[in-house]
């Protein structure tokens, strides 16, 4: 393509190029807006302006990386989650919209100004940090088995000026703090049997340790249920994201661990089983 192009011409080229290569055409606009820090209105009023050469060079590189299979969020290096921007790297999962529903449920049901909360398998930190942003007086601890993921979470906490604790731990094995009011987690839950039908970009670029779990994807839930018995307050609650076929199995795990508590499976906006609440 020519080196002198308007924004609309560049966008048209990129959309067609992505489509020709089996990628979603909408990613062209997404990448352009993300890289420039624009909203759609800013793009519309700039449609017929000439794109700066440095912007065009970067955009071409971004498009090439997406065509090669790299997820757009990794290309940009950040993503939006629950109204805030978070750094993402290949050491962390890319946060999904369904996880926002987990955060929303927890915030809706817990209004107390001071609670002790742990986010297990925090990755980028989006769950725990989003809770802290909305409940500044909560004491939030971010836990992950991956040192690299914790480093990303620490960067996000620093950027958002949030005071949280970070612990490298397999579930709660290294947690030594006070009893917990809330345990929240989006743990690895994909069975290795499902790998064959997964998107190639997810398998190639997102960290396997944050995706897959033994025991048909239930292993980490069993670990959480076991260790939560020692760390959860009598009236404490647990909030979990699950695979859409795991509702009954995860409910059974936590009902056995906490026979005195109500265990509910909650559907997401697409009417799929997505969340489990224990409390």
PDB file of N, CA and C in Angstrom, residues 126-197:
ATOM      1  N   UNK A 126      -6.607  -8.513  37.504  1.00  0.00           N
ATOM      2  CA  UNK A 126      -7.813  -7.740  37.186  1.00  0.00           C
ATOM      3  C   UNK A 126      -8.949  -7.943  38.179  1.00  0.00           C
ATOM      4  N   UNK A 127      -9.099  -9.159  38.712  1.00  0.00           N
ATOM      5  CA  UNK A 127     -10.210  -9.400  39.640  1.00  0.00           C
ATOM      6  C   UNK A 127      -9.963  -8.670  40.959  1.00  0.00           C
ATOM      7  N   UNK A 128      -8.863  -8.991  41.603  1.00  0.00           N
ATOM      8  CA  UNK A 128      -8.570  -8.384  42.900  1.00  0.00           C
ATOM      9  C   UNK A 128      -8.420  -6.877  42.825  1.00  0.00           C
ATOM     10  N   UNK A 129      -7.767  -6.383  41.782  1.00  0.00           N
ATOM     11  CA  UNK A 129      -7.551  -4.939  41.662  1.00  0.00           C
ATOM     12  C   UNK A 129      -8.855  -4.207  41.342  1.00  0.00           C
ATOM     13  N   UNK A 130      -9.732  -4.835  40.573  1.00  0.00           N
ATOM     14  CA  UNK A 130     -11.038  -4.218  40.309  1.00  0.00           C
ATOM     15  C   UNK A 130     -11.876  -4.133  41.587  1.00  0.00           C
ATOM     16  N   UNK A 131     -11.787  -5.161  42.422  1.00  0.00           N
ATOM     17  CA  UNK A 131     -12.471  -5.115  43.713  1.00  0.00           C
ATOM     18  C   UNK A 131     -11.909  -3.998  44.586  1.00  0.00           C
ATOM     19  N   UNK A 132     -10.594  -3.878  44.617  1.00  0.00           N
ATOM     20  CA  UNK A 132      -9.943  -2.849  45.438  1.00  0.00           C
ATOM     21  C   UNK A 132     -10.286  -1.445  44.952  1.00  0.00           C
ATOM     22  N   UNK A 133     -10.381  -1.268  43.639  1.00  0.00           N
ATOM     23  CA  UNK A 133     -10.743   0.037  43.091  1.00  0.00           C
ATOM     24  C   UNK A 133     -12.143   0.456  43.535  1.00  0.00           C
ATOM     25  N   UNK A 134     -13.042  -0.527  43.649  1.00  0.00           N
ATOM     26  CA  UNK A 134     -14.422  -0.231  44.009  1.00  0.00           C
ATOM     27  C   UNK A 134     -14.698  -0.311  45.506  1.00  0.00           C
ATOM     28  N   UNK A 135     -13.811  -0.975  46.254  1.00  0.00           N
ATOM     29  CA  UNK A 135     -13.918  -1.059  47.711  1.00  0.00           C
ATOM     30  C   UNK A 135     -12.534  -0.755  48.297  1.00  0.00           C
ATOM     31  N   UNK A 136     -12.162   0.531  48.322  1.00  0.00           N
ATOM     32  CA  UNK A 136     -10.795   0.920  48.693  1.00  0.00           C
ATOM     33  C   UNK A 136     -10.337   0.441  50.064  1.00  0.00           C
ATOM     34  N   UNK A 137     -11.272   0.211  50.987  1.00  0.00           N
ATOM     35  CA  UNK A 137     -10.896  -0.185  52.340  1.00  0.00           C
ATOM     36  C   UNK A 137     -10.808  -1.698  52.524  1.00  0.00           C
ATOM     37  N   UNK A 138     -11.133  -2.457  51.499  1.00  0.00           N
ATOM     38  CA  UNK A 138     -10.938  -3.898  51.590  1.00  0.00           C
ATOM     39  C   UNK A 138      -9.445  -4.216  51.597  1.00  0.00           C
ATOM     40  N   UNK A 139      -9.075  -5.219  52.371  1.00  0.00           N
ATOM     41  CA  UNK A 139      -7.697  -5.707  52.330  1.00  0.00           C
ATOM     42  C   UNK A 139      -7.632  -6.825  51.296  1.00  0.00           C
ATOM     43  N   UNK A 140      -6.923  -6.590  50.199  1.00  0.00           N
ATOM     44  CA  UNK A 140      -6.903  -7.522  49.070  1.00  0.00           C
ATOM     45  C   UNK A 140      -5.515  -8.136  48.907  1.00  0.00           C
ATOM     46  N   UNK A 141      -5.487  -9.450  48.802  1.00  0.00           N
ATOM     47  CA  UNK A 141      -4.250 -10.186  48.545  1.00  0.00           C
ATOM     48  C   UNK A 141      -4.362 -10.890  47.207  1.00  0.00           C
ATOM     49  N   UNK A 142      -3.345 -10.704  46.373  1.00  0.00           N
ATOM     50  CA  UNK A 142      -3.289 -11.350  45.062  1.00  0.00           C
ATOM     51  C   UNK A 142      -2.330 -12.530  45.141  1.00  0.00           C
ATOM     52  N   UNK A 143      -2.815 -13.702  44.750  1.00  0.00           N
ATOM     53  CA  UNK A 143      -2.010 -14.930  44.831  1.00  0.00           C
ATOM     54  C   UNK A 143      -1.885 -15.567  43.456  1.00  0.00           C
ATOM     55  N   UNK A 144      -0.671 -15.994  43.122  1.00  0.00           N
ATOM     56  CA  UNK A 144      -0.472 -16.748  41.887  1.00  0.00           C
ATOM     57  C   UNK A 144       0.742 -17.648  42.059  1.00  0.00           C
ATOM     58  N   UNK A 145       0.712 -18.783  41.388  1.00  0.00           N
ATOM     59  CA  UNK A 145       1.834 -19.717  41.423  1.00  0.00           C
ATOM     60  C   UNK A 145       2.969 -19.244  40.523  1.00  0.00           C
ATOM     61  N   UNK A 146       2.660 -18.322  39.602  1.00  0.00           N
ATOM     62  CA  UNK A 146       3.632 -17.818  38.635  1.00  0.00           C
ATOM     63  C   UNK A 146       4.255 -16.507  39.093  1.00  0.00           C
ATOM     64  N   UNK A 147       5.566 -16.515  39.257  1.00  0.00           N
ATOM     65  CA  UNK A 147       6.275 -15.294  39.634  1.00  0.00           C
ATOM     66  C   UNK A 147       6.144 -14.226  38.546  1.00  0.00           C
ATOM     67  N   UNK A 148       6.182 -14.680  37.268  1.00  0.00           N
ATOM     68  CA  UNK A 148       6.063 -13.733  36.156  1.00  0.00           C
ATOM     69  C   UNK A 148       4.692 -13.074  36.127  1.00  0.00           C
ATOM     70  N   UNK A 149       3.644 -13.848  36.394  1.00  0.00           N
ATOM     71  CA  UNK A 149       2.297 -13.279  36.436  1.00  0.00           C
ATOM     72  C   UNK A 149       2.166 -12.281  37.581  1.00  0.00           C
ATOM     73  N   UNK A 150       2.713 -12.613  38.725  1.00  0.00           N
ATOM     74  CA  UNK A 150       2.672 -11.692  39.869  1.00  0.00           C
ATOM     75  C   UNK A 150       3.373 -10.377  39.563  1.00  0.00           C
ATOM     76  N   UNK A 151       4.421 -10.437  38.760  1.00  0.00           N
ATOM     77  CA  UNK A 151       5.128  -9.218  38.364  1.00  0.00           C
ATOM     78  C   UNK A 151       4.219  -8.318  37.533  1.00  0.00           C
ATOM     79  N   UNK A 152       3.430  -8.919  36.642  1.00  0.00           N
ATOM     80  CA  UNK A 152       2.461  -8.149  35.856  1.00  0.00           C
ATOM     81  C   UNK A 152       1.390  -7.558  36.768  1.00  0.00           C
ATOM     82  N   UNK A 153       0.895  -8.364  37.707  1.00  0.00           N
ATOM     83  CA  UNK A 153      -0.111  -7.870  38.653  1.00  0.00           C
ATOM     84  C   UNK A 153       0.439  -6.711  39.485  1.00  0.00           C
ATOM     85  N   UNK A 154       1.705  -6.822  39.879  1.00  0.00           N
ATOM     86  CA  UNK A 154       2.339  -5.749  40.654  1.00  0.00           C
ATOM     87  C   UNK A 154       2.439  -4.467  39.827  1.00  0.00           C
ATOM     88  N   UNK A 155       2.769  -4.602  38.554  1.00  0.00           N
ATOM     89  CA  UNK A 155       2.831  -3.429  37.671  1.00  0.00           C
ATOM     90  C   UNK A 155       1.457  -2.775  37.547  1.00  0.00           C
ATOM     91  N   UNK A 156       0.424  -3.585  37.438  1.00  0.00           N
ATOM     92  CA  UNK A 156      -0.932  -3.034  37.332  1.00  0.00           C
ATOM     93  C   UNK A 156      -1.354  -2.346  38.620  1.00  0.00           C
ATOM     94  N   UNK A 157      -1.007  -2.946  39.748  1.00  0.00           N
ATOM     95  CA  UNK A 157      -1.336  -2.324  41.040  1.00  0.00           C
ATOM     96  C   UNK A 157      -0.630  -0.981  41.192  1.00  0.00           C
ATOM     97  N   UNK A 158       0.629  -0.937  40.780  1.00  0.00           N
ATOM     98  CA  UNK A 158       1.404   0.311  40.885  1.00  0.00           C
ATOM     99  C   UNK A 158       0.820   1.391  39.987  1.00  0.00           C
ATOM    100  N   UNK A 159       0.476   1.011  38.753  1.00  0.00           N
ATOM    101  CA  UNK A 159      -0.081   1.980  37.814  1.00  0.00           C
ATOM    102  C   UNK A 159      -1.400   2.557  38.319  1.00  0.00           C
ATOM    103  N   UNK A 160      -2.190   1.723  38.990  1.00  0.00           N
ATOM    104  CA  UNK A 160      -3.486   2.162  39.511  1.00  0.00           C
ATOM    105  C   UNK A 160      -3.393   2.722  40.932  1.00  0.00           C
ATOM    106  N   UNK A 161      -2.168   2.764  41.454  1.00  0.00           N
ATOM    107  CA  UNK A 161      -1.917   3.308  42.804  1.00  0.00           C
ATOM    108  C   UNK A 161      -2.733   2.578  43.864  1.00  0.00           C
ATOM    109  N   UNK A 162      -2.708   1.237  43.796  1.00  0.00           N
ATOM    110  CA  UNK A 162      -3.452   0.420  44.743  1.00  0.00           C
ATOM    111  C   UNK A 162      -2.514  -0.335  45.670  1.00  0.00           C
ATOM    112  N   UNK A 163      -2.854  -0.334  46.947  1.00  0.00           N
ATOM    113  CA  UNK A 163      -2.053  -1.016  47.964  1.00  0.00           C
ATOM    114  C   UNK A 163      -2.637  -2.403  48.202  1.00  0.00           C
ATOM    115  N   UNK A 164      -1.984  -3.407  47.667  1.00  0.00           N
ATOM    116  CA  UNK A 164      -2.422  -4.790  47.841  1.00  0.00           C
ATOM    117  C   UNK A 164      -1.209  -5.641  48.209  1.00  0.00           C
ATOM    118  N   UNK A 165      -1.479  -6.819  48.758  1.00  0.00           N
ATOM    119  CA  UNK A 165      -0.417  -7.783  49.025  1.00  0.00           C
ATOM    120  C   UNK A 165      -0.328  -8.766  47.871  1.00  0.00           C
ATOM    121  N   UNK A 166       0.880  -9.241  47.596  1.00  0.00           N
ATOM    122  CA  UNK A 166       1.088 -10.233  46.552  1.00  0.00           C
ATOM    123  C   UNK A 166       1.857 -11.408  47.130  1.00  0.00           C
ATOM    124  N   UNK A 167       1.375 -12.627  46.865  1.00  0.00           N
ATOM    125  CA  UNK A 167       2.001 -13.830  47.406  1.00  0.00           C
ATOM    126  C   UNK A 167       2.176 -14.858  46.294  1.00  0.00           C
ATOM    127  N   UNK A 168       3.399 -15.380  46.164  1.00  0.00           N
ATOM    128  CA  UNK A 168       3.632 -16.494  45.241  1.00  0.00           C
ATOM    129  C   UNK A 168       3.257 -17.780  45.965  1.00  0.00           C
ATOM    130  N   UNK A 169       2.229 -18.443  45.470  1.00  0.00           N
ATOM    131  CA  UNK A 169       1.711 -19.599  46.196  1.00  0.00           C
ATOM    132  C   UNK A 169       0.871 -20.479  45.289  1.00  0.00           C
ATOM    133  N   UNK A 170       0.901 -21.769  45.555  1.00  0.00           N
ATOM    134  CA  UNK A 170      -0.026 -22.703  44.933  1.00  0.00           C
ATOM    135  C   UNK A 170      -1.307 -22.689  45.763  1.00  0.00           C
ATOM    136  N   UNK A 171      -2.323 -22.045  45.233  1.00  0.00           N
ATOM    137  CA  UNK A 171      -3.581 -21.804  45.952  1.00  0.00           C
ATOM    138  C   UNK A 171      -3.252 -21.098  47.275  1.00  0.00           C
ATOM    139  N   UNK A 172      -3.645 -21.646  48.425  1.00  0.00           N
ATOM    140  CA  UNK A 172      -3.460 -20.934  49.703  1.00  0.00           C
ATOM    141  C   UNK A 172      -2.340 -21.522  50.565  1.00  0.00           C
ATOM    142  N   UNK A 173      -1.482 -22.334  49.972  1.00  0.00           N
ATOM    143  CA  UNK A 173      -0.471 -23.023  50.777  1.00  0.00           C
ATOM    144  C   UNK A 173       0.485 -22.073  51.478  1.00  0.00           C
ATOM    145  N   UNK A 174       0.761 -20.912  50.876  1.00  0.00           N
ATOM    146  CA  UNK A 174       1.695 -19.952  51.473  1.00  0.00           C
ATOM    147  C   UNK A 174       0.996 -18.765  52.133  1.00  0.00           C
ATOM    148  N   UNK A 175      -0.318 -18.811  52.197  1.00  0.00           N
ATOM    149  CA  UNK A 175      -1.055 -17.710  52.816  1.00  0.00           C
ATOM    150  C   UNK A 175      -0.995 -17.843  54.338  1.00  0.00           C
ATOM    151  N   UNK A 176      -0.525 -16.803  55.011  1.00  0.00           N
ATOM    152  CA  UNK A 176      -0.375 -16.826  56.474  1.00  0.00           C
ATOM    153  C   UNK A 176      -1.176 -15.724  57.157  1.00  0.00           C
ATOM    154  N   UNK A 177      -2.040 -15.068  56.400  1.00  0.00           N
ATOM    155  CA  UNK A 177      -2.753 -13.924  56.942  1.00  0.00           C
ATOM    156  C   UNK A 177      -3.969 -14.296  57.769  1.00  0.00           C
ATOM    157  N   UNK A 178      -4.765 -13.280  58.056  1.00  0.00           N
ATOM    158  CA  UNK A 178      -5.965 -13.444  58.870  1.00  0.00           C
ATOM    159  C   UNK A 178      -7.018 -14.237  58.101  1.00  0.00           C
ATOM    160  N   UNK A 179      -8.004 -14.723  58.847  1.00  0.00           N
ATOM    161  CA  UNK A 179      -9.100 -15.449  58.223  1.00  0.00           C
ATOM    162  C   UNK A 179      -9.776 -14.573  57.167  1.00  0.00           C
ATOM    163  N   UNK A 180     -10.340 -15.227  56.161  1.00  0.00           N
ATOM    164  CA  UNK A 180     -10.824 -14.528  54.978  1.00  0.00           C
ATOM    165  C   UNK A 180     -12.340 -14.373  54.962  1.00  0.00           C
ATOM    166  N   UNK A 181     -12.780 -13.173  54.557  1.00  0.00           N
ATOM    167  CA  UNK A 181     -14.203 -12.929  54.335  1.00  0.00           C
ATOM    168  C   UNK A 181     -14.616 -13.419  52.948  1.00  0.00           C
ATOM    169  N   UNK A 182     -13.706 -13.259  51.976  1.00  0.00           N
ATOM    170  CA  UNK A 182     -14.018 -13.631  50.594  1.00  0.00           C
ATOM    171  C   UNK A 182     -12.809 -14.295  49.941  1.00  0.00           C
ATOM    172  N   UNK A 183     -13.061 -15.422  49.303  1.00  0.00           N
ATOM    173  CA  UNK A 183     -12.101 -16.037  48.394  1.00  0.00           C
ATOM    174  C   UNK A 183     -12.714 -15.957  47.008  1.00  0.00           C
ATOM    175  N   UNK A 184     -11.968 -15.406  46.059  1.00  0.00           N
ATOM    176  CA  UNK A 184     -12.472 -15.267  44.702  1.00  0.00           C
ATOM    177  C   UNK A 184     -11.422 -15.793  43.738  1.00  0.00           C
ATOM    178  N   UNK A 185     -11.870 -16.444  42.677  1.00  0.00           N
ATOM    179  CA  UNK A 185     -10.892 -17.056  41.776  1.00  0.00           C
ATOM    180  C   UNK A 185     -11.483 -17.367  40.404  1.00  0.00           C
ATOM    181  N   UNK A 186     -10.656 -17.136  39.396  1.00  0.00           N
ATOM    182  CA  UNK A 186     -10.890 -17.672  38.053  1.00  0.00           C
ATOM    183  C   UNK A 186      -9.707 -18.600  37.775  1.00  0.00           C
ATOM    184  N   UNK A 187      -9.784 -19.832  38.267  1.00  0.00           N
ATOM    185  CA  UNK A 187      -8.622 -20.725  38.214  1.00  0.00           C
ATOM    186  C   UNK A 187      -8.500 -21.425  36.856  1.00  0.00           C
ATOM    187  N   UNK A 188      -7.398 -22.107  36.614  1.00  0.00           N
ATOM    188  CA  UNK A 188      -7.327 -22.968  35.430  1.00  0.00           C
ATOM    189  C   UNK A 188      -8.416 -24.034  35.534  1.00  0.00           C
ATOM    190  N   UNK A 189      -9.229 -24.188  34.476  1.00  0.00           N
ATOM    191  CA  UNK A 189     -10.316 -25.170  34.571  1.00  0.00           C
ATOM    192  C   UNK A 189     -10.559 -25.948  33.288  1.00  0.00           C
ATOM    193  N   UNK A 190      -9.681 -25.815  32.308  1.00  0.00           N
ATOM    194  CA  UNK A 190      -9.884 -26.527  31.048  1.00  0.00           C
ATOM    195  C   UNK A 190      -9.255 -27.911  31.146  1.00  0.00           C
ATOM    196  N   UNK A 191      -9.995 -28.915  30.758  1.00  0.00           N
ATOM    197  CA  UNK A 191      -9.489 -30.280  30.729  1.00  0.00           C
ATOM    198  C   UNK A 191      -8.516 -30.449  29.570  1.00  0.00           C
ATOM    199  N   UNK A 192      -7.497 -31.261  29.777  1.00  0.00           N
ATOM    200  CA  UNK A 192      -6.552 -31.534  28.685  1.00  0.00           C
ATOM    201  C   UNK A 192      -7.243 -32.216  27.510  1.00  0.00           C
ATOM    202  N   UNK A 193      -8.366 -32.859  27.744  1.00  0.00           N
ATOM    203  CA  UNK A 193      -9.115 -33.496  26.664  1.00  0.00           C
ATOM    204  C   UNK A 193      -9.727 -32.469  25.713  1.00  0.00           C
ATOM    205  N   UNK A 194      -9.864 -31.212  26.186  1.00  0.00           N
ATOM    206  CA  UNK A 194     -10.465 -30.164  25.360  1.00  0.00           C
ATOM    207  C   UNK A 194      -9.456 -29.433  24.491  1.00  0.00           C
ATOM    208  N   UNK A 195      -8.179 -29.740  24.653  1.00  0.00           N
ATOM    209  CA  UNK A 195      -7.132 -28.987  23.952  1.00  0.00           C
ATOM    210  C   UNK A 195      -7.294 -29.031  22.432  1.00  0.00           C
ATOM    211  N   UNK A 196      -7.732 -30.172  21.919  1.00  0.00           N
ATOM    212  CA  UNK A 196      -7.824 -30.343  20.470  1.00  0.00           C
ATOM    213  C   UNK A 196      -8.816 -29.387  19.810  1.00  0.00           C
ATOM    214  N   UNK A 197      -9.836 -28.945  20.544  1.00  0.00           N
ATOM    215  CA  UNK A 197     -10.870 -28.095  19.955  1.00  0.00           C
ATOM    216  C   UNK A 197     -10.692 -26.624  20.313  1.00  0.00           C
TER     217      UNK A 197
END
